[in-house]
Coordinates of C-alpha atoms in Angstrom, one line a residue:
X1 CA -24.0 6.7 -8.2
X2 CA -23.5 4.1 -10.5
X3 CA -25.8 3.8 -13.5
X4 CA -26.3 -0.1 -15.7
X5 CA -27.0 0.1 -19.4
X6 CA -26.6 -2.5 -20.5
X7 CA -28.1 -6.7 -20.2
X8 CA -25.5 -9.2 -22.0
X9 CA -25.9 -12.5 -21.6
X10 CA -27.9 -12.5 -18.4
X11 CA -25.7 -9.9 -16.8
X12 CA -26.1 -6.8 -16.5
X13 CA -23.2 -4.2 -18.4
X14 CA -22.2 -1.3 -15.6
X15 CA -20.0 2.4 -15.6
X16 CA -18.2 2.9 -12.7
X17 CA -17.2 5.9 -11.3
X18 CA -13.8 6.4 -12.8
X19 CA -16.0 5.3 -16.5
X20 CA -15.3 1.6 -16.9
X21 CA -17.2 -0.7 -18.0
X22 CA -17.5 -4.1 -17.2
X23 CA -19.2 -7.3 -17.0
X24 CA -21.6 -7.6 -12.8
X25 CA -22.9 -10.6 -12.1
X26 CA -23.3 -13.8 -13.4
X27 CA -22.1 -18.2 -13.0
X28 CA -18.1 -17.7 -13.0
X29 CA -16.9 -19.1 -17.2
X30 CA -13.3 -18.8 -16.6
X31 CA -12.3 -18.4 -20.3
X32 CA -11.2 -22.2 -20.8
X33 CA -7.6 -20.9 -23.0
X34 CA -6.7 -19.1 -19.8
X35 CA -7.1 -21.0 -17.6
X36 CA -5.6 -23.3 -19.1
X37 CA -2.0 -21.1 -19.2
X38 CA -2.4 -21.0 -15.5
X39 CA 0.0 -22.9 -13.3
X40 CA 0.3 -23.5 -10.2
X41 CA 4.1 -24.4 -10.1
X42 CA 5.5 -21.6 -12.4
X43 CA 3.4 -19.1 -10.1
X44 CA 5.9 -21.3 -7.1
X45 CA 8.9 -20.5 -9.6
X46 CA 8.2 -16.1 -9.9
X47 CA 7.5 -16.3 -6.0
X48 CA 11.3 -18.4 -6.3
X49 CA 12.8 -16.1 -7.5
X50 CA 11.4 -12.8 -5.9
X51 CA 12.4 -14.4 -2.4
X52 CA 15.6 -15.8 -3.2
X53 CA 16.2 -11.8 -4.5
X54 CA 17.8 -9.7 -2.3
X55 CA 15.6 -5.7 -2.5
X56 CA 16.2 -4.9 1.3
X57 CA 14.9 -1.6 1.6
X58 CA 17.5 -0.3 2.9
X59 CA 19.4 0.2 0.9
X60 CA 16.5 -1.1 -1.8
X61 CA 18.3 -2.8 -4.8
X62 CA 15.4 -3.2 -6.8
X63 CA 16.5 -2.9 -10.2
X64 CA 18.6 -6.7 -11.0
X65 CA 14.8 -8.1 -9.8
X66 CA 13.0 -5.0 -12.3
X67 CA 15.4 -6.9 -14.7
X68 CA 14.5 -10.2 -14.1
X69 CA 10.9 -9.6 -14.5
X70 CA 11.2 -7.4 -17.9
X71 CA 13.1 -9.9 -19.6
X72 CA 10.6 -12.7 -18.3
X73 CA 7.6 -10.6 -19.6
X74 CA 9.7 -9.8 -23.3
X75 CA 10.1 -13.5 -23.5
X76 CA 6.3 -14.0 -23.3
X77 CA 5.6 -11.3 -26.1
X78 CA 5.3 -8.5 -23.3
X79 CA 5.5 -5.1 -24.2
X80 CA 8.3 -4.2 -21.0
X81 CA 9.8 -0.7 -19.1
X82 CA 12.4 -1.0 -16.7
X83 CA 12.6 2.9 -15.1
X84 CA 16.1 3.5 -13.5
X85 CA 15.4 5.3 -10.8
X86 CA 19.5 5.2 -9.6
X87 CA 21.7 3.9 -7.3
X88 CA 20.6 0.3 -7.7
X89 CA 16.7 0.7 -7.6
X90 CA 14.7 0.6 -10.5
X91 CA 10.0 0.1 -11.2
X92 CA 9.0 -1.8 -14.0
X93 CA 6.5 -1.5 -15.8
X94 CA 4.3 -4.1 -18.1
X95 CA 2.0 -3.3 -20.1
X96 CA -0.8 -6.2 -22.6
X97 CA -2.4 -4.5 -25.4
X98 CA -6.2 -4.0 -25.6
X99 CA -8.6 -2.4 -29.2
X100 CA -9.2 0.7 -26.1
X101 CA -13.2 -0.5 -26.2
X102 CA -12.6 0.1 -21.6
X103 CA -10.2 1.7 -19.8
X104 CA -6.5 -1.1 -18.2
X105 CA -6.9 -2.6 -15.3
X106 CA -3.8 -2.3 -13.1
X107 CA -2.0 -4.9 -11.1
X108 CA 0.4 -3.2 -8.8
X109 CA 2.9 -4.1 -6.3
X110 CA 6.3 -3.7 -4.0
X111 CA 9.2 -4.9 -4.8
X112 CA 11.1 -3.5 -1.5
X113 CA 11.3 -5.5 2.3
X114 CA 12.0 -4.4 4.8
X115 CA 15.2 -5.8 6.8
X116 CA 15.2 -9.5 8.3
X117 CA 15.2 -9.4 12.3
X118 CA 16.2 -13.0 13.9
X119 CA 15.5 -15.5 11.7
X120 CA 15.5 -19.3 12.2
X121 CA 15.9 -20.0 8.6
X122 CA 17.2 -18.9 5.4
X123 CA 15.3 -15.1 4.6
X124 CA 16.5 -15.8 1.0
X125 CA 15.9 -19.3 1.3
X126 CA 12.4 -19.5 -0.4
X127 CA 12.3 -23.1 1.8
X128 CA 9.3 -25.4 1.4
X129 CA 7.4 -27.2 4.8
X130 CA 4.0 -28.0 4.7
X131 CA 2.8 -26.2 2.1
X132 CA 4.4 -23.0 3.2
X133 CA 7.0 -20.9 1.8
X134 CA 9.0 -18.9 3.6
X135 CA 11.2 -16.2 2.9
X136 CA 11.4 -12.9 3.5
X137 CA 9.8 -11.0 1.5
X138 CA 7.2 -14.0 0.3
X139 CA 4.4 -12.6 2.2
X140 CA 4.7 -8.7 2.0
X141 CA 4.6 -8.5 -1.0
X142 CA 6.3 -11.3 -3.4
X143 CA 3.3 -13.0 -3.8
X144 CA 1.0 -11.1 -5.2
X145 CA 3.7 -9.7 -7.2
X146 CA 3.9 -13.4 -8.6
X147 CA 0.6 -14.2 -9.0
X148 CA -0.2 -11.5 -10.2
X149 CA 3.0 -11.3 -13.0
X150 CA 2.1 -15.3 -13.9
X151 CA -1.4 -14.0 -15.0
X152 CA 0.0 -11.6 -17.4
X153 CA 2.0 -13.8 -18.5
X154 CA -1.1 -16.3 -18.7
X155 CA -3.4 -14.2 -20.3
X156 CA -0.7 -13.7 -23.0
X157 CA 0.5 -16.7 -24.0
X158 CA -3.6 -17.7 -24.3
X159 CA -4.6 -15.1 -26.8
X160 CA -7.3 -13.6 -25.6
X161 CA -8.9 -10.8 -27.6
X162 CA -8.9 -8.1 -24.6
X163 CA -10.3 -5.3 -24.6
X164 CA -8.5 -2.5 -22.1
X165 CA -4.6 -3.2 -21.5
X166 CA -3.6 -5.1 -18.9
X167 CA -0.5 -4.0 -16.6
X168 CA 1.6 -5.1 -14.8
X169 CA 3.6 -1.9 -12.6
X170 CA 6.2 -2.7 -9.9
X171 CA 7.5 0.1 -7.4
X172 CA 10.6 0.4 -5.2
X173 CA 10.8 2.1 -2.0
X174 CA 7.5 1.2 -0.8
X175 CA 8.7 0.3 3.1
X176 CA 10.1 3.6 3.7
X177 CA 8.9 6.9 1.5
X178 CA 7.1 5.1 -1.8
X179 CA 9.0 6.1 -4.4
X180 CA 8.7 4.2 -6.4
X181 CA 4.3 5.1 -6.8
X182 CA 5.1 7.9 -6.6
X183 CA 7.2 7.5 -9.7
X184 CA 4.5 5.5 -11.2
X185 CA 1.9 8.7 -11.4
X186 CA 3.9 11.5 -12.6
X187 CA 4.9 9.3 -15.8
X188 CA 1.5 8.9 -16.2
X189 CA 1.7 5.3 -15.4
X190 CA -2.6 5.7 -14.0
X191 CA -3.1 7.5 -17.6
X192 CA -5.7 5.5 -19.1
X193 CA -7.1 3.1 -15.6
X194 CA -10.1 2.5 -14.9
X195 CA -9.4 0.7 -11.6
X196 CA -6.7 -1.4 -9.3
X197 CA -5.8 -4.4 -7.5
X198 CA -2.9 -4.1 -4.8
X199 CA -1.2 -6.9 -4.0
X200 CA -0.6 -6.7 -0.8
X201 CA -1.2 -9.5 2.6
X202 CA -4.7 -9.5 2.9
X203 CA -5.7 -13.5 3.5
X204 CA -6.7 -13.0 -0.3
X205 CA -10.3 -10.5 1.4
X206 CA -11.1 -7.8 -0.3
X207 CA -9.8 -3.8 1.3
X208 CA -11.2 -0.8 0.6
X209 CA -10.2 1.7 2.7
X210 CA -7.4 2.0 4.5
X211 CA -6.4 4.7 8.0
X212 CA -4.2 7.6 6.7
X213 CA -0.7 8.2 8.7
X214 CA 0.4 11.4 9.6
X215 CA 4.0 12.0 11.8
X216 CA 4.4 14.5 13.9
X217 CA 7.8 15.7 15.1
X218 CA 7.6 19.3 17.8
X219 CA 10.4 20.5 18.7
X220 CA 11.3 23.1 21.3
X221 CA 13.5 25.9 22.4
X222 CA 15.4 26.4 25.6
X223 CA 17.8 28.1 26.4
X224 CA 21.8 26.5 28.4
X225 CA 23.1 27.5 31.5
X226 CA 24.3 26.1 34.2
X227 CA 22.4 23.0 35.9
X228 CA 23.3 24.4 39.7
X229 CA 22.0 28.3 37.8
X230 CA 18.3 27.1 35.9
X231 CA 17.4 30.1 36.2
X232 CA 19.9 31.4 33.7
X233 CA 17.7 29.1 31.8
X234 CA 15.1 27.9 29.2
X235 CA 13.9 24.7 30.2
X236 CA 12.8 23.2 27.2
X237 CA 12.0 19.8 28.5
X238 CA 9.7 22.1 30.7
X239 CA 8.4 23.8 27.9
X240 CA 8.0 21.0 25.9
X241 CA 5.9 19.4 28.9
X242 CA 3.7 22.2 29.1
X243 CA 3.3 21.9 25.8
X244 CA 2.3 17.8 26.5
X245 CA -0.4 19.1 28.9
X246 CA -2.2 20.7 25.6
X247 CA -1.6 17.3 23.7
X248 CA -3.0 14.7 25.8
X249 CA -6.2 17.2 26.3
X250 CA -6.4 17.2 22.0
X251 CA -9.9 15.5 20.5
X252 CA -10.0 14.5 16.8
X253 CA -12.6 16.4 14.9
X254 CA -13.8 13.6 13.1
X255 CA -16.9 11.2 11.4
X256 CA -16.2 7.7 12.5
X257 CA -15.5 5.3 9.1
X258 CA -17.5 1.3 9.9
X259 CA -15.7 0.5 9.0
X260 CA -11.6 1.4 10.9
X261 CA -13.7 2.7 13.7
X262 CA -11.9 6.0 14.7
X263 CA -7.9 7.9 14.7
X264 CA -5.3 7.5 16.3
X265 CA -2.8 8.8 18.2
X266 CA 0.1 7.5 19.6
X267 CA 3.1 10.0 21.3
X268 CA 6.3 7.8 19.7
X269 CA 9.7 9.1 21.2
X270 CA 10.1 12.0 23.5
X271 CA 13.9 13.1 23.3
X272 CA 14.9 16.1 26.1
X273 CA 19.2 17.3 27.7
X274 CA 22.5 16.0 26.9
X275 CA 23.8 16.0 30.0
X276 CA 22.3 16.1 34.5
X277 CA 23.9 19.5 35.2
X278 CA 22.6 21.7 31.7
X279 CA 19.6 23.1 31.4
X280 CA 18.9 21.5 28.3
X281 CA 18.1 24.0 25.2
X282 CA 15.9 21.5 23.2
X283 CA 13.4 18.8 23.3
X284 CA 12.2 16.9 20.0
X285 CA 8.5 14.7 20.7
X286 CA 7.3 12.3 18.0
X287 CA 3.4 11.9 17.0
X288 CA 2.1 8.9 15.6
X289 CA -0.9 10.2 14.1
X290 CA -3.5 8.0 12.5
X291 CA -7.1 9.1 10.6
X292 CA -9.5 7.9 8.5
X293 CA -11.2 9.5 5.8
X294 CA -12.0 12.3 6.1
X295 CA -9.9 13.8 8.6
X296 CA -7.2 16.7 7.0
X297 CA -3.9 16.4 7.7
X298 CA -4.1 19.8 6.8
X299 CA -6.5 20.7 10.0
X300 CA -4.4 18.8 12.5
X301 CA -2.3 20.8 12.3
X302 CA -3.1 23.5 12.5
X303 CA -4.4 22.6 15.6
X304 CA -0.5 21.5 16.8
X305 CA 0.1 25.3 16.0
X306 CA -2.4 26.9 17.8
X307 CA -1.7 24.6 20.8
X308 CA 2.1 26.0 20.4
X309 CA 0.9 29.6 20.7
X310 CA -1.9 28.6 23.3
X311 CA 1.1 27.6 25.7
X312 CA 2.7 31.0 24.3
X313 CA 0.8 33.0 25.6
X314 CA 0.8 31.6 29.1
X315 CA 4.5 31.1 29.2
X316 CA 6.5 34.4 26.6
X317 CA 9.6 33.0 25.6
X318 CA 8.5 29.1 24.6
X319 CA 9.7 28.8 21.0
X320 CA 8.4 25.3 19.3
X321 CA 8.4 24.2 16.1
X322 CA 6.4 21.7 14.1
X323 CA 8.2 19.4 11.4
X324 CA 6.4 16.8 9.5
X325 CA 7.7 13.3 8.5
X326 CA 5.2 11.8 7.1
X327 CA 1.7 12.7 5.6
X328 CA -0.4 9.8 4.2
X329 CA -4.2 10.2 3.5
X330 CA -6.6 8.4 4.0
X331 CA -8.2 6.2 1.1
X332 CA -11.1 4.7 0.9
X333 CA -13.5 3.5 -2.1
X334 CA -16.8 3.0 -1.3
X335 CA -18.2 -1.0 -0.9
X336 CA -21.4 0.7 -3.6
X337 CA -19.1 0.8 -6.4
X338 CA -19.5 -1.4 -9.5
X339 CA -15.5 -2.8 -9.4
X340 CA -15.8 -3.4 -5.5
X341 CA -19.1 -5.2 -6.8
X342 CA -17.5 -6.9 -9.1
X343 CA -14.1 -8.2 -6.8
X344 CA -16.7 -9.5 -4.3
X345 CA -18.6 -11.6 -7.3
X346 CA -14.2 -13.1 -8.3
X347 CA -14.3 -13.9 -5.1
X348 CA -17.7 -15.7 -4.5
X349 CA -16.6 -17.1 -8.0
X350 CA -13.5 -18.2 -6.4
X351 CA -13.9 -18.8 -2.8
X352 CA -17.5 -19.5 -1.7
X353 CA -16.9 -16.2 0.3
X354 CA -18.4 -13.6 -0.6
X355 CA -17.7 -12.0 3.4
X356 CA -18.0 -7.5 3.4
X357 CA -15.2 -5.9 2.5
X358 CA -12.7 -4.7 5.7
X359 CA -9.3 -2.1 6.0
X360 CA -6.3 -1.6 7.0
X361 CA -5.2 0.2 9.6
X362 CA -1.6 0.7 8.1
X363 CA -1.0 2.9 4.8
X364 CA 0.3 1.5 1.1
X365 CA 0.4 3.8 -2.5
X366 CA -3.4 3.1 -2.5
X367 CA -1.9 6.0 0.4
X368 CA -0.5 8.4 -3.5
X369 CA -2.9 6.4 -5.9
X370 CA -6.5 7.4 -4.9
X371 CA -6.3 11.5 -3.5
X372 CA -4.3 11.8 -6.9
X373 CA -6.3 9.8 -9.3
X374 CA -9.6 9.0 -7.4
X375 CA -9.4 5.6 -9.6
X376 CA -11.1 2.6 -8.0
X377 CA -8.8 0.9 -6.1
X378 CA -9.1 -2.4 -4.3
X379 CA -6.1 -4.8 -1.8
X380 CA -6.3 -8.4 -2.8
X381 CA -3.0 -10.1 -1.6
X382 CA -2.3 -13.4 -0.3
X383 CA 0.0 -12.9 2.2
X384 CA 0.1 -14.3 5.7
X385 CA -0.4 -10.2 7.2
X386 CA 0.5 -10.9 10.6
X387 CA 3.4 -12.9 9.6
X388 CA 4.5 -8.8 7.5
X389 CA 7.5 -7.5 9.2
X390 CA 8.6 -10.9 10.6
X391 CA 11.5 -12.9 11.6
X392 CA 10.5 -16.5 9.7
X393 CA 7.8 -14.8 7.2
X394 CA 6.3 -17.5 5.0
X395 CA 2.7 -17.8 2.5
X396 CA 0.4 -20.5 2.6
X397 CA 0.7 -22.1 -1.2
X398 CA -3.4 -22.7 -1.1
X399 CA -4.0 -18.8 -0.7
X400 CA -0.4 -18.3 -3.4
X401 CA -3.0 -20.0 -5.9
X402 CA -6.3 -19.0 -4.6
X403 CA -4.9 -15.6 -5.9
X404 CA -3.9 -16.5 -9.7
X405 CA -7.2 -17.7 -9.6
X406 CA -8.5 -13.9 -9.1
X407 CA -6.5 -12.2 -10.0
X408 CA -6.8 -14.2 -13.4
X409 CA -11.4 -14.4 -13.9
X410 CA -10.8 -10.6 -12.0
X411 CA -9.7 -9.9 -15.0
X412 CA -11.4 -11.4 -17.5
X413 CA -14.6 -10.1 -16.4
X414 CA -12.6 -6.4 -16.6
X415 CA -11.8 -6.4 -19.9
X416 CA -12.7 -9.7 -21.9
X417 CA -16.3 -10.5 -21.2

C-alpha cells in the first residue's frame, strides 16, 4: 500500500513498492533544456541504423549493434559497457549517474529479431513510406529501443541534474531463451533499480501484466513389434491416447484475471511411430499452456504427473516422462502501484489519452525480471503489436516520436522533479 509523504508545488511526493520517491500529479511542464534536446530526426536515424543491422535470432549476431550503441553513448559522454556473451553476441548497458537520492530508472529492450518471412520490402532497408518505416524489428522492438536511446542521449545533452541513475539496457536473445535478460539480472544490472520500462510494441499504451508460458513435452514409451503381431509389442501411441483422454478433461486451478482472463492450453504437436508395419515404441506430445498471475507452474507439472500415474494404475506397462521446454511465470505490477499511476499521468500529459492499463497474452523479458526482483515494471512501446513477426513489418513514425516524449517526460518526473 503506497503512502503519501509530503507535498511539493501542488504535487505529491510518493513512495512506490520498491521504495522509490517521485512526483505524481500536476501539469506537464517538461524541462525546456530536455525538450530542446529531443529530435524526431535523430530518433528516426537511430532506428534506421538498428533496422539496417541484421540481428536475426538464430544466430543473433547482436554484438555489432551493441558495439555501435556503446560507441554512440561514449561519444555523448555516457558510460557504456558491452558484455560479450560469445559467438557474436553481446548485451550493452549505459548509465547516466544521478545523485543517489532516488533509485534508478531502467529503459530496457532486446536487440534480436525473428527471421524474416515472405517479405516484399527489403527487411533491412528501413524504407519510409507514408510516415511508416519498414524493416525487420521496426516494431518488435527496435523502435522502442531507438526512442529510449535517443532520450538518454538527450537528457545527457541537456545537462539536467538527476536524483537517480538513468539506465539503458539492450539485451540479446529475447526471441528464444532470454539469455541476455538473465545475464543482466545475474550480473547485478538491476541492482539499485526502482522501476523498469520495457519498450515492446503496444501502440504506446501502458501494459502492466502478461500471461505466463509453460511448454511441456510428454513422451510415452512402448516396445516395437511387427505390425502383423501387435500383441507382442507395447503401442506408445495408444498409451498416449489414454493420457490425452485425461488431459482433455483437465481443469486448471486459477483466479480469473480482470485483464488477462483465463488460462489456456493448446495441444500443439503429436508425433508417434516411424513405419506403418511397426508397433510404435515412442510418442511425443507438446502442450503450450498460458497461465495467469497466481498460478504456480510446478503445481501444473505435478498435475501432469498425477494424470500419468492414473493411466499407469489402469495400464501397468504404461511408461511416460514429462519435460519442461519453457517456463515463464505470469507477472503483473498492480494498477494501484505509484509507478503505474505516474506513467498514466505522463501518458495523459503527452498523448491526451488515459485508458486503463492493459495486458499481454504473450511474454516478454518481464517474465525474467519481475519474479526475481519485484521491481515495478510496465511495457510501453511505439511498435505496432499486430506487425510483430509479420512480413513487411513497419512502425508508424508518429508513434515513434510520441514515445520519445513519453520516455523523456517519465524520466524527468521520476528522476528530476
